[in-house]
């Protein structure tokens, strides 16, 4: 029995030593709280400077996300009401945003605005395409129409001469249109007179 008692004493001492080290470690951790950590995030900021007799694109035209159908259809983006409506059996959700432009002249100066007749969109990665036609303009409230048809001009109304206008149109979605992101560019011209 003496051997068992002798053997257990070193184990008891080792156990007490381990408990003492563990107690010291826990006390040290409790006394020294975790160091503060810094995290960062990035955000975008934007300012648009409109120079005299210039034109700046402020926002892109966006028809949202579209689920095609076997019959196809259209998405009509009205720049006056900022509403998108669909035809056919396609489903559309998400953003409905006309393109927006800013220019700067002087109050009562006249401008002529030329829009494209169609815009071509190509699927990222190539292949599939869609077109936008029936391009429409919403000049309110900064521009007032003068004349009709091909002679139509617009008069700048704001005192500071800075004006905005929006552009919309009709997106033609084909039957079983291939999925993906479609991008395109178009040119709008403002002639200051």
mmCIF file of C-alpha atoms in Angstrom, residues 17 19 40 43 48 57 61-63 67 70 85 89 92 98 123 136 138 142 161-162 166 169 171 181 183 186 188 191:
data_model
loop_
_atom_site.group_PDB
_atom_site.id
_atom_site.type_symbol
_atom_site.label_atom_id
_atom_site.label_comp_id
_atom_site.label_asym_id
_atom_site.label_seq_id
_atom_site.Cartn_x
_atom_site.Cartn_y
_atom_site.Cartn_z
ATOM 1 C CA UNK A 17 0.640 22.264 -10.367
ATOM 2 C CA UNK A 19 -4.495 23.461 -11.634
ATOM 3 C CA UNK A 40 -12.996 48.904 -42.355
ATOM 4 C CA UNK A 43 -18.412 53.308 -49.735
ATOM 5 C CA UNK A 48 -21.191 65.851 -60.750
ATOM 6 C CA UNK A 57 -24.538 61.337 -68.152
ATOM 7 C CA UNK A 61 -30.914 53.198 -68.194
ATOM 8 C CA UNK A 62 -31.951 50.070 -66.282
ATOM 9 C CA UNK A 63 -34.870 47.788 -67.161
ATOM 10 C CA UNK A 67 -37.774 36.331 -66.754
ATOM 11 C CA UNK A 70 -41.861 31.315 -74.807
ATOM 12 C CA UNK A 85 -44.703 48.054 -67.792
ATOM 13 C CA UNK A 89 -46.003 36.946 -70.502
ATOM 14 C CA UNK A 92 -39.959 41.964 -64.612
ATOM 15 C CA UNK A 98 -34.314 55.957 -67.118
ATOM 16 C CA UNK A 123 -25.243 39.690 -73.730
ATOM 17 C CA UNK A 136 -38.559 58.861 -75.421
ATOM 18 C CA UNK A 138 -38.770 63.619 -70.422
ATOM 19 C CA UNK A 142 -36.170 72.166 -66.669
ATOM 20 C CA UNK A 161 -28.900 77.378 -66.428
ATOM 21 C CA UNK A 162 -28.422 73.766 -65.213
ATOM 22 C CA UNK A 166 -34.406 61.651 -68.731
ATOM 23 C CA UNK A 169 -37.668 53.412 -74.313
ATOM 24 C CA UNK A 171 -36.904 46.893 -74.540
ATOM 25 C CA UNK A 181 -26.492 40.451 -68.376
ATOM 26 C CA UNK A 183 -25.146 45.933 -71.931
ATOM 27 C CA UNK A 186 -25.986 55.083 -76.896
ATOM 28 C CA UNK A 188 -27.331 61.695 -76.913
ATOM 29 C CA UNK A 191 -26.694 71.401 -79.481
#
